[in-house]
Structure formats: structure tokens, C-alpha cells
PDB file of C-alpha atoms in Angstrom:
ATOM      1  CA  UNK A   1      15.279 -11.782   3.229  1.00 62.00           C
ATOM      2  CA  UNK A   2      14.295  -8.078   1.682  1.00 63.00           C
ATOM      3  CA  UNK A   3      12.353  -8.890  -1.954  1.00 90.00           C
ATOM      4  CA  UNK A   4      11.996  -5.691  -2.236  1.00 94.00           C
ATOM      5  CA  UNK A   5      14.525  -3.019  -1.405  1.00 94.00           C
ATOM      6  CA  UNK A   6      14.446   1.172  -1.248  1.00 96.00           C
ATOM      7  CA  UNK A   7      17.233   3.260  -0.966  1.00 95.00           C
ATOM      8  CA  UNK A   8      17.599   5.627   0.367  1.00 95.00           C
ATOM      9  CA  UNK A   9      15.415   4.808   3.496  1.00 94.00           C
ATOM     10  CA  UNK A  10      15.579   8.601   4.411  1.00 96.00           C
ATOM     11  CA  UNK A  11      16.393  11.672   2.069  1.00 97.00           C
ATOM     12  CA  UNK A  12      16.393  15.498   2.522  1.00 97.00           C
ATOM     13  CA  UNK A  13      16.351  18.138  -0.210  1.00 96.00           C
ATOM     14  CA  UNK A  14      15.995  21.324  -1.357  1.00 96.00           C
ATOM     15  CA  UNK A  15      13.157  22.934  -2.508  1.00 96.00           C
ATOM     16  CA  UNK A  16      13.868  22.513  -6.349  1.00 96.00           C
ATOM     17  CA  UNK A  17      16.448  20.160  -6.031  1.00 97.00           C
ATOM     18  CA  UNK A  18      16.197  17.217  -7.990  1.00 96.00           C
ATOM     19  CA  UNK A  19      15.759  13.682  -6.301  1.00 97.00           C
ATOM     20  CA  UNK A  20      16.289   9.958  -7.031  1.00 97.00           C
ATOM     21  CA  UNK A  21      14.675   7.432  -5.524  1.00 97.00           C
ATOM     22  CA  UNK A  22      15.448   3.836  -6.361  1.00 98.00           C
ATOM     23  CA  UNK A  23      13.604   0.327  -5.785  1.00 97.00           C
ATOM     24  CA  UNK A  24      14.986  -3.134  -6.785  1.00 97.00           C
ATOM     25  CA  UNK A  25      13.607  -6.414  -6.227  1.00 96.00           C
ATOM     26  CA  UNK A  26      14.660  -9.972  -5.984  1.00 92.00           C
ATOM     27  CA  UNK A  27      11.082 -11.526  -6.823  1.00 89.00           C
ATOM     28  CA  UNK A  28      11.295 -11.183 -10.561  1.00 91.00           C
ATOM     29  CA  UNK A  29       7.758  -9.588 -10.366  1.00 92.00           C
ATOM     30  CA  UNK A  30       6.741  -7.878 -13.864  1.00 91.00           C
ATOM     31  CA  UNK A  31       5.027  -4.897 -12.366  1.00 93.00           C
ATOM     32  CA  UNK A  32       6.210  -2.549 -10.451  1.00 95.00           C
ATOM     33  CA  UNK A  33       4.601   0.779  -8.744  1.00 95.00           C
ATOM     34  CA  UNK A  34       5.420   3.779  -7.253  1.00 96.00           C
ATOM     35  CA  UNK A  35       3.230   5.151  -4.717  1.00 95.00           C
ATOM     36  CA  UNK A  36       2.916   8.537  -2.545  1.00 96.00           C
ATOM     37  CA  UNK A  37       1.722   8.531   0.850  1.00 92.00           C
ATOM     38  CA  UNK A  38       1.183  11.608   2.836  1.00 93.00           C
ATOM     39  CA  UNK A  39       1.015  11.951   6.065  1.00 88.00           C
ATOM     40  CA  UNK A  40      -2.010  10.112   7.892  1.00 85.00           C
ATOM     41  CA  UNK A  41      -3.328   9.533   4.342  1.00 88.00           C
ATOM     42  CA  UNK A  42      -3.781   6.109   2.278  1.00 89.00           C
ATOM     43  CA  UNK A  43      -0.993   5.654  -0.386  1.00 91.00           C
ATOM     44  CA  UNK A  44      -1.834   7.136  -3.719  1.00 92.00           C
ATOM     45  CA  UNK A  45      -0.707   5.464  -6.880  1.00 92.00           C
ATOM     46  CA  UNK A  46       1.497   8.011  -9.228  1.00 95.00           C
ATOM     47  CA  UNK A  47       2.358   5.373 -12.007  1.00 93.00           C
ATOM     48  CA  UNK A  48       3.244   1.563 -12.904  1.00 93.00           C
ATOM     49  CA  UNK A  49       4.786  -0.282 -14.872  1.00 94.00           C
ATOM     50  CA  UNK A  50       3.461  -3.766 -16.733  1.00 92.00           C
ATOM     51  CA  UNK A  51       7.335  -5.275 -17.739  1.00 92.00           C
ATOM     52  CA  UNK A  52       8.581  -2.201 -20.090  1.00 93.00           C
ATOM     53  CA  UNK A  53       5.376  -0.423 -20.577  1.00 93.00           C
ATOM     54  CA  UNK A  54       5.094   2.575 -18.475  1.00 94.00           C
ATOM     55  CA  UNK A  55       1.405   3.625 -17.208  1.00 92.00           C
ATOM     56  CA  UNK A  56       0.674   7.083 -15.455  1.00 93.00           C
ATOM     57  CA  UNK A  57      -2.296   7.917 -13.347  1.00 92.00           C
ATOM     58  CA  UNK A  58      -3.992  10.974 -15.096  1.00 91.00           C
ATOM     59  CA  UNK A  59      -3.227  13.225 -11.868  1.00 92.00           C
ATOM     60  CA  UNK A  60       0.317  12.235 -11.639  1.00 95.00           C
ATOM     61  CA  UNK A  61       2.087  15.357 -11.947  1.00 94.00           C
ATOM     62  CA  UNK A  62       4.708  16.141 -14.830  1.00 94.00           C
ATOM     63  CA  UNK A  63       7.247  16.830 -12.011  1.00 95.00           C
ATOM     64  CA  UNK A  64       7.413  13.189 -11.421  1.00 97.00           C
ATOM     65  CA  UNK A  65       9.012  10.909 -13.866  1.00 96.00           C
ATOM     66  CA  UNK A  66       9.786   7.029 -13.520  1.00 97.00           C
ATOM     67  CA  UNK A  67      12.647   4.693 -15.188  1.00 96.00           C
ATOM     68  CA  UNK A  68      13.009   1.164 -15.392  1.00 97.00           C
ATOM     69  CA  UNK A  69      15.895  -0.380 -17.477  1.00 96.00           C
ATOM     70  CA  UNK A  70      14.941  -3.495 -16.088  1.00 95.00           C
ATOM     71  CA  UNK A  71      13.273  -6.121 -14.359  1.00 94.00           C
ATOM     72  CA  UNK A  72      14.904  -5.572 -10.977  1.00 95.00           C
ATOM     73  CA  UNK A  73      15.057  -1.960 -10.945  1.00 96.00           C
ATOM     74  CA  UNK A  74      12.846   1.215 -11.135  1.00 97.00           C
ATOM     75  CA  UNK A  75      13.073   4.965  -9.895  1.00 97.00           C
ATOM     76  CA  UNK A  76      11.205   7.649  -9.580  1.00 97.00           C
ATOM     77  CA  UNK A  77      12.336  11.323 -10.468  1.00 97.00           C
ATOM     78  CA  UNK A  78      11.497  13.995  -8.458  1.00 97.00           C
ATOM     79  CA  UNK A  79      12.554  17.015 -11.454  1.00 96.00           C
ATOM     80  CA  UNK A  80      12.089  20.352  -9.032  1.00 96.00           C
ATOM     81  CA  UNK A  81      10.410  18.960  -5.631  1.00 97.00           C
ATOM     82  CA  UNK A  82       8.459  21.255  -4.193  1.00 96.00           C
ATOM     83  CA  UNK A  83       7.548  21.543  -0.081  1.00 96.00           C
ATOM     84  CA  UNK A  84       3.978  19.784  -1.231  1.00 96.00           C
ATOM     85  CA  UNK A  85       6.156  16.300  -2.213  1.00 97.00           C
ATOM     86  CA  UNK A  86       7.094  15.890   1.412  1.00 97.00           C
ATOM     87  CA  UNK A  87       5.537  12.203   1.645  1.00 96.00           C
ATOM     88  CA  UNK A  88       6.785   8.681   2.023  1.00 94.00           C
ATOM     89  CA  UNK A  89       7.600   6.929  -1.145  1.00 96.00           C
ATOM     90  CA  UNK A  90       6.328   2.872  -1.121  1.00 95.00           C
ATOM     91  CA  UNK A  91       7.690   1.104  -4.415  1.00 96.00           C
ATOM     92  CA  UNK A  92       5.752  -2.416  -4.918  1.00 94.00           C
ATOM     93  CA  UNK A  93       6.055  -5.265  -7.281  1.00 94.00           C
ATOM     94  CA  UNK A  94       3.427  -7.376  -8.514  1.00 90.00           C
ATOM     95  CA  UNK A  95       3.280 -10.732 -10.194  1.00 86.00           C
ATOM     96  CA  UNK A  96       0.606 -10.622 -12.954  1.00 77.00           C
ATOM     97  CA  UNK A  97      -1.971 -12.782 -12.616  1.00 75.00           C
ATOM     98  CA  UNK A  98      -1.517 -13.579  -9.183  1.00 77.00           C
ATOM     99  CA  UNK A  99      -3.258 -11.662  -5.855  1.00 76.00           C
ATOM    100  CA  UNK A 100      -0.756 -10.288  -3.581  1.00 83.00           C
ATOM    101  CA  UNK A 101       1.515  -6.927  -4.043  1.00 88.00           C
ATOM    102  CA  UNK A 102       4.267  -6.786  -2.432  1.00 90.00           C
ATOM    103  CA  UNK A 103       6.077  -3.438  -0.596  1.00 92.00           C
ATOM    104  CA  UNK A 104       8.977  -2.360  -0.317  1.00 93.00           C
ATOM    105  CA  UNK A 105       9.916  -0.028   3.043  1.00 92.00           C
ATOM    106  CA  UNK A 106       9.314   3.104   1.767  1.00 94.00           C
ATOM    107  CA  UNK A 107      11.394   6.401   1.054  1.00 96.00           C
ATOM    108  CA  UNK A 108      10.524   9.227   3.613  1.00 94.00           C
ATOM    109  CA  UNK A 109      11.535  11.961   1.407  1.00 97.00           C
ATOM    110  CA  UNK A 110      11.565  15.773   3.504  1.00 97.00           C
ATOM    111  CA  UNK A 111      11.767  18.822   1.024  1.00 97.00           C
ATOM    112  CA  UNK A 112      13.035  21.797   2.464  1.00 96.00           C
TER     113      UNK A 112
ATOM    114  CA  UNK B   1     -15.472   3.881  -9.827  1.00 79.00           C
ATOM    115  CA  UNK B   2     -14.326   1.638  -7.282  1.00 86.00           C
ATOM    116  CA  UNK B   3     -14.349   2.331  -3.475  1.00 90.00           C
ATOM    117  CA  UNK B   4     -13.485   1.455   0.307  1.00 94.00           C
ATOM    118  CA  UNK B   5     -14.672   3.114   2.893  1.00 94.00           C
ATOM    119  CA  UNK B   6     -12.649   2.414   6.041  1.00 94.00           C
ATOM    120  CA  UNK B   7     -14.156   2.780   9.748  1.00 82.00           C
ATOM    121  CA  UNK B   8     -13.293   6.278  10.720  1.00 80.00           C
ATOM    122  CA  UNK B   9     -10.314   6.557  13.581  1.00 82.00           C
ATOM    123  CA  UNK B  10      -8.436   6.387  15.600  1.00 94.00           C
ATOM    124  CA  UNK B  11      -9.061   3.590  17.550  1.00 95.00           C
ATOM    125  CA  UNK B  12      -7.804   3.308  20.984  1.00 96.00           C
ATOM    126  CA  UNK B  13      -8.023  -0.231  22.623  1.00 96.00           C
ATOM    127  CA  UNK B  14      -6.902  -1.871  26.194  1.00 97.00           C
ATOM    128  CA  UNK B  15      -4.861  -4.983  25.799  1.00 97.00           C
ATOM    129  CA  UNK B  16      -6.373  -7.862  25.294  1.00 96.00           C
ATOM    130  CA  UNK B  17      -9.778  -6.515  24.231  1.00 97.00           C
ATOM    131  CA  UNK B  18     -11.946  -7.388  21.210  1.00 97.00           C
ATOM    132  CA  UNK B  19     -11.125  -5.714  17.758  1.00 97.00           C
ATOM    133  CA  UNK B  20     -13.612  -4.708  14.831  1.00 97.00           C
ATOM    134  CA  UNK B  21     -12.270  -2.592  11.943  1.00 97.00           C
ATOM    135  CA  UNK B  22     -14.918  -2.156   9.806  1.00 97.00           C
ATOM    136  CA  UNK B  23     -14.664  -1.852   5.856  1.00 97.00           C
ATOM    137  CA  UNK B  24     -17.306  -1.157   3.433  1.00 97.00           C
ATOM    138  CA  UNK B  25     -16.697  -1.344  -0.752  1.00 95.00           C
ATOM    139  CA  UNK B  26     -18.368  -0.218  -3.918  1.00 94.00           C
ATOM    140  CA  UNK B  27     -17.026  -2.302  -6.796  1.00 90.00           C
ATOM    141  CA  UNK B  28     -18.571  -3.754  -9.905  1.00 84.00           C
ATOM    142  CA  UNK B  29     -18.156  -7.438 -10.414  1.00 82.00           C
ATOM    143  CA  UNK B  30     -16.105  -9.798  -7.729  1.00 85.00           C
ATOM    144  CA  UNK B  31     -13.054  -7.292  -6.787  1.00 90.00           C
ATOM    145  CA  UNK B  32     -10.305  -9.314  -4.706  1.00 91.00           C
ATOM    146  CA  UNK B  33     -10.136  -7.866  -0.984  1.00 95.00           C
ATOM    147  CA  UNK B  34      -6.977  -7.321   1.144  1.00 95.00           C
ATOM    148  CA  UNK B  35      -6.326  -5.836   4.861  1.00 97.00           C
ATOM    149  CA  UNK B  36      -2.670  -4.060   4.857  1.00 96.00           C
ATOM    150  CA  UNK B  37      -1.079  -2.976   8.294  1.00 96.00           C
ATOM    151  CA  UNK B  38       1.834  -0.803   8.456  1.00 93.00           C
ATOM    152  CA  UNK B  39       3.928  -0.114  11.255  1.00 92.00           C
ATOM    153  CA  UNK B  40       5.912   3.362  12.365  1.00 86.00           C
ATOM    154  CA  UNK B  41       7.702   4.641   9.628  1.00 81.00           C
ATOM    155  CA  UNK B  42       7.470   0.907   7.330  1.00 85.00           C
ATOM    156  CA  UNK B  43       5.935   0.358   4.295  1.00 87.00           C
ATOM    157  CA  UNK B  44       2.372  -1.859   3.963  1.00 91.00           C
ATOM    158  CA  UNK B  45       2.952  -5.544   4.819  1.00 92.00           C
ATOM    159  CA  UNK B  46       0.267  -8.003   3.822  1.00 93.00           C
ATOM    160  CA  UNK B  47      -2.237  -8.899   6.602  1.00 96.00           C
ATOM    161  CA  UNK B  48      -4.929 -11.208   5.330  1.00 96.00           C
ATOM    162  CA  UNK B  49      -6.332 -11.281   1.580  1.00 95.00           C
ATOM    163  CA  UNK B  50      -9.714 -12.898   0.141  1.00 95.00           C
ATOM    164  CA  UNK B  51     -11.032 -13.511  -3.244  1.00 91.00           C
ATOM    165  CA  UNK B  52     -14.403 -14.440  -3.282  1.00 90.00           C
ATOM    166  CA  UNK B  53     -17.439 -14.222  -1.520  1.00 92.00           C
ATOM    167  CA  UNK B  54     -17.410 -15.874   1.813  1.00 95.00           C
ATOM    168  CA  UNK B  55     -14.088 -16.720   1.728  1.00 95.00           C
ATOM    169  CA  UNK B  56     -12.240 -15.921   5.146  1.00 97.00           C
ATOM    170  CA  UNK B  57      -8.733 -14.509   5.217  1.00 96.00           C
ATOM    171  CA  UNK B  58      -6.291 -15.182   8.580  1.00 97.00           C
ATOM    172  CA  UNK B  59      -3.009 -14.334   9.782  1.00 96.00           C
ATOM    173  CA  UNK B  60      -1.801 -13.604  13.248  1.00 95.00           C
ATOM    174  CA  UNK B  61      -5.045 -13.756  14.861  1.00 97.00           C
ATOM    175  CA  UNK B  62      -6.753 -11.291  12.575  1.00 98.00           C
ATOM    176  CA  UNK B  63      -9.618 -12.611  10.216  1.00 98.00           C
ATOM    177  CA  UNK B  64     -12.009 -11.060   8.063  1.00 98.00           C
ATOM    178  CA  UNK B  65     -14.516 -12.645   5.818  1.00 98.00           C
ATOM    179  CA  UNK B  66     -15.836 -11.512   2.323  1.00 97.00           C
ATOM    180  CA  UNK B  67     -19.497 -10.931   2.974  1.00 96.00           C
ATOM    181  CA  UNK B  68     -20.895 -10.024  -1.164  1.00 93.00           C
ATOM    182  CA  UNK B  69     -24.630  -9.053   0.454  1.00 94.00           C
ATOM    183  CA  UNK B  70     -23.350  -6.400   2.775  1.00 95.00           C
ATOM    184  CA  UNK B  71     -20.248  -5.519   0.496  1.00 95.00           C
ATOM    185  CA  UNK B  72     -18.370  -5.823   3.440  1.00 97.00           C
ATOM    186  CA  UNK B  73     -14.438  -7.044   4.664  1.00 98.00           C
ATOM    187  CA  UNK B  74     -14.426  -5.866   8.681  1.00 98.00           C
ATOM    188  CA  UNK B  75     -11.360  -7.120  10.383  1.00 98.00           C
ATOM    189  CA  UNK B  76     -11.403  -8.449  13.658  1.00 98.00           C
ATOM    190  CA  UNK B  77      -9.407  -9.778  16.739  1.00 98.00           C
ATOM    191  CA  UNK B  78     -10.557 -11.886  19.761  1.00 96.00           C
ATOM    192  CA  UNK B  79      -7.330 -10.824  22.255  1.00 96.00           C
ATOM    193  CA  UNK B  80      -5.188  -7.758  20.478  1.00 97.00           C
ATOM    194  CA  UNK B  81      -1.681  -6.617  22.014  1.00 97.00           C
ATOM    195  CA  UNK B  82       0.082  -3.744  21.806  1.00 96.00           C
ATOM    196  CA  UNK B  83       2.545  -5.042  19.028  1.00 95.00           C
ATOM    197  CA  UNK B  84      -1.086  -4.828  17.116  1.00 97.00           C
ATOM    198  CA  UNK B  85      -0.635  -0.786  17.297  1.00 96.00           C
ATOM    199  CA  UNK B  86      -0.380   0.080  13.420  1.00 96.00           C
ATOM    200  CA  UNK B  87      -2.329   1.539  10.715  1.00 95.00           C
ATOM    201  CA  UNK B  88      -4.473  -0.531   8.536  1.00 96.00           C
ATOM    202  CA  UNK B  89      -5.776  -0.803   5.469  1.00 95.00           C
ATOM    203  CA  UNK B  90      -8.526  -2.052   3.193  1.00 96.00           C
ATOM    204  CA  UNK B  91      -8.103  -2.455  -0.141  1.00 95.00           C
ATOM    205  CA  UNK B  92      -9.686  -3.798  -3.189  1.00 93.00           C
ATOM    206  CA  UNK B  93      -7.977  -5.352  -6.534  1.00 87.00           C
ATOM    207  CA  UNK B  94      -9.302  -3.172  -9.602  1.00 72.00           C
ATOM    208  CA  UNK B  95      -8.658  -4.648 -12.536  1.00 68.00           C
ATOM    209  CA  UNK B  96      -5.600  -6.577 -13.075  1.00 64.00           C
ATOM    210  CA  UNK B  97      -3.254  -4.388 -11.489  1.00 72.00           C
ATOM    211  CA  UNK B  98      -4.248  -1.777  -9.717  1.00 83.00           C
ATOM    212  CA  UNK B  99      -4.949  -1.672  -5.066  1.00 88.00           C
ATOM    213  CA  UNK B 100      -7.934   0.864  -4.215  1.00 90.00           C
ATOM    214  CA  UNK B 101      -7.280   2.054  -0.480  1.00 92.00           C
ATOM    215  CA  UNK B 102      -9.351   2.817   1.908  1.00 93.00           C
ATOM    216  CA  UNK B 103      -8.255   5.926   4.300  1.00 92.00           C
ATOM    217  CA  UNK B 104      -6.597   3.909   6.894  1.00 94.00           C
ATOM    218  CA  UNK B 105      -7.276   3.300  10.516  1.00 95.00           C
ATOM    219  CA  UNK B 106      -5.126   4.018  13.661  1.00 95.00           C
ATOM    220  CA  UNK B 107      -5.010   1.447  15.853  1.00 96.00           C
ATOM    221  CA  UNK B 108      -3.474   2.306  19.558  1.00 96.00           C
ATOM    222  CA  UNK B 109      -3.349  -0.144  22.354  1.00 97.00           C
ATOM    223  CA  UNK B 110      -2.534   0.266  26.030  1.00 96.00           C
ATOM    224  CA  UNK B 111      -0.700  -2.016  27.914  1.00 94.00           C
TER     225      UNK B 111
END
């Protein structure tokens, strides 16, 4: 059973187009995370979120924005992608106080 | 800050040969350590996890064991297959939310 969902699993745009991604999940998890990974690169953390308080990594660029209007759900805006944001997108939840984070599938997200 | 420093690849193995991944990590205090693997075009599935020192961590035939004196986490497998061929990760738990990566390692095996 998926606890943790993306959609869409694959999305093209335009250079300067602006993009949605959305995550949900079924675990009830209070934190949630939206990640970039490149290509043959570890994942890189862009923000979180600890229940409705929104935290942004201090390199996170203004282009991306995040939303969560509630527990299940969050997305990530993509305002005016540029060719550089071509990257999978991993969304991940996070029980606090526990150990484990859990993925989602990711987003492969080609800007053209 | 915090660190992992992964075992540089790729790695190209025969079936049924030994596996060492090795991972290195600068932390302060007692960080939490986790391998990740993910497949072709997946997201990061949860491997093995630790969360003190000398603890060992095992799924599927993979273990790894948190060693505090060499600051260490190196996975290993006695027999690998090529269902093994993925990237994986180290990581660390910094702070109370936050995964530090390591850069991945390719893993390829031949049947």
C-alpha cells in the first residue's frame, strides 16, 4: 500500500512555465520534505515542514515555494522553472521523534 | 557541520560476489545512521538504519554496523544479485529532523 504518493510521476514544461508538484500521505506523519535530486547526485533538501510551520534551507531558491493546507498534503511551486530545475523531486514524511523517513516515488520533472 | 563521505563509484560486481560499501561520517554527538538504496527512476527506500554505537542494522542480506571509534557505517553483502543493482546511500540524522547524504554509490552487477 503507497504511504506516500507523488503525482505526477513524470512532468514536462516550459522554460518559465510554472509547475505543481503534489505529495500526500496516508501515514499521518507531521513533517514533511521536499527534496531535489539531480542527476547522479545525493538528494538535496529545499525546505520542510514541522505540522504548519514552514522551514527553508538558506540556499533554497525564491523560485521555489511550498504549501501545505494540511496534514496529508504538500506541494512544491516551481514559479518560472528554469533548464537548471531539471531534477527528480522526492517528497518524504517524517514522524517526529521517531528514526525512519519515509519517500515517496519521486517527480522527474524535464524543463524545456 | 555534519558529514558522510560515501566510497567513491561505481562499483561493478559479478554475481554472487562479496560487497563492501564503505561510509565514513563527521558528526558531533551520537547522530542516528541509515543506508538508503534506490532503484531506476524510484525514490529512496529504507535499507538498514542504526542508532547507536555498535548497533548492527539488517535487511535483505545487507548489514552494517555502527563502529563510534572509526566513525564508520560500511555496508556489506556475503552473496549479492543483480536485483542488488541500485544506488545507495549513507546518511546521518542531524538534529531532529533533518537526513545528511552522502554522494551515493552505483552499484552494477553481472549476471
Amino acid at each position: 500500500d503507497a504511504m506516500v504518493i507523488q503525482n505526477p510521476r513524470y512532468q514536462v514544461t516550459q522554460f518559465g512555465k510554472p509547475v505543481t508538484l503534489s505529495c500526500s500521505q496516508t501515514l499521518n506523519h507531521n513533517v514533511m520534505y521536499w527534496y531535489q535530486q539531480k542527476s547522479s547526485q545525493a538528494p538535496k533538501l529545499l525546505f520542510h515542514y514541522y505540522d504548519k510551520d514552514f522551514n527553508n534551507e538558506a540556499d533554497t531558491p525564491d523560485n521555489f515555494q511550498s504549501r501545505r493546507p494540511n496534514t496529508s498534503f504538500c506541494f512544491l511551486d516551481i514559479r518560472s522553472p528554469g533548464l537548471g530545475d531539471t531534477a527528480m523531486y522526492l517528497c518524504a514524511t517524517y514522524p517526529f521523534g521517531q528514526e525512519t523517513q519515509y519517500f515517496g516515488p519521486g517527480t522527474r520533472l524535464l524543463v524545456l | 557541520g555534519n558529514s558522510v563521505t560515501q566510497m567513491e563509484g561505481p562499483v561493478t560486481l559479478s554475481e554472487e560476489a562479496f560487497l563492501t560499501i564503505n561510509c565514513t561520517y563527521t558528526a558531533t554527538g551520537y547522530p542516528s545512521l541509515f543506508w538508503y538504496v534506490q532503484y531506476p527512476g524510484e525514490g529512496l527506500q529504507l535499507l538498514l538504519k542504526a542508532t547507536k554505537a555498535d548497533d548492527k542494522g539488517s535487511n535483505k542480506g545487507f548489514e552494517a554496523t555502527y563502529r563510534k571509534e572509526t566513525t564508520s557505517f560500511h555496508l556489506e553483502k556475503g552473496s549479492v544479485q543483480v536485483s542488488d543493482s541500485a544506488v545507495y546511500f549513507c546518511a546521518l540524522r542531524q538534529g531532529a529532523q533533518k537526513l545528511v547524504f552522502g554522494q551515493g554509490t552505483r552499484l552494477t552487477i553481472n549476471p
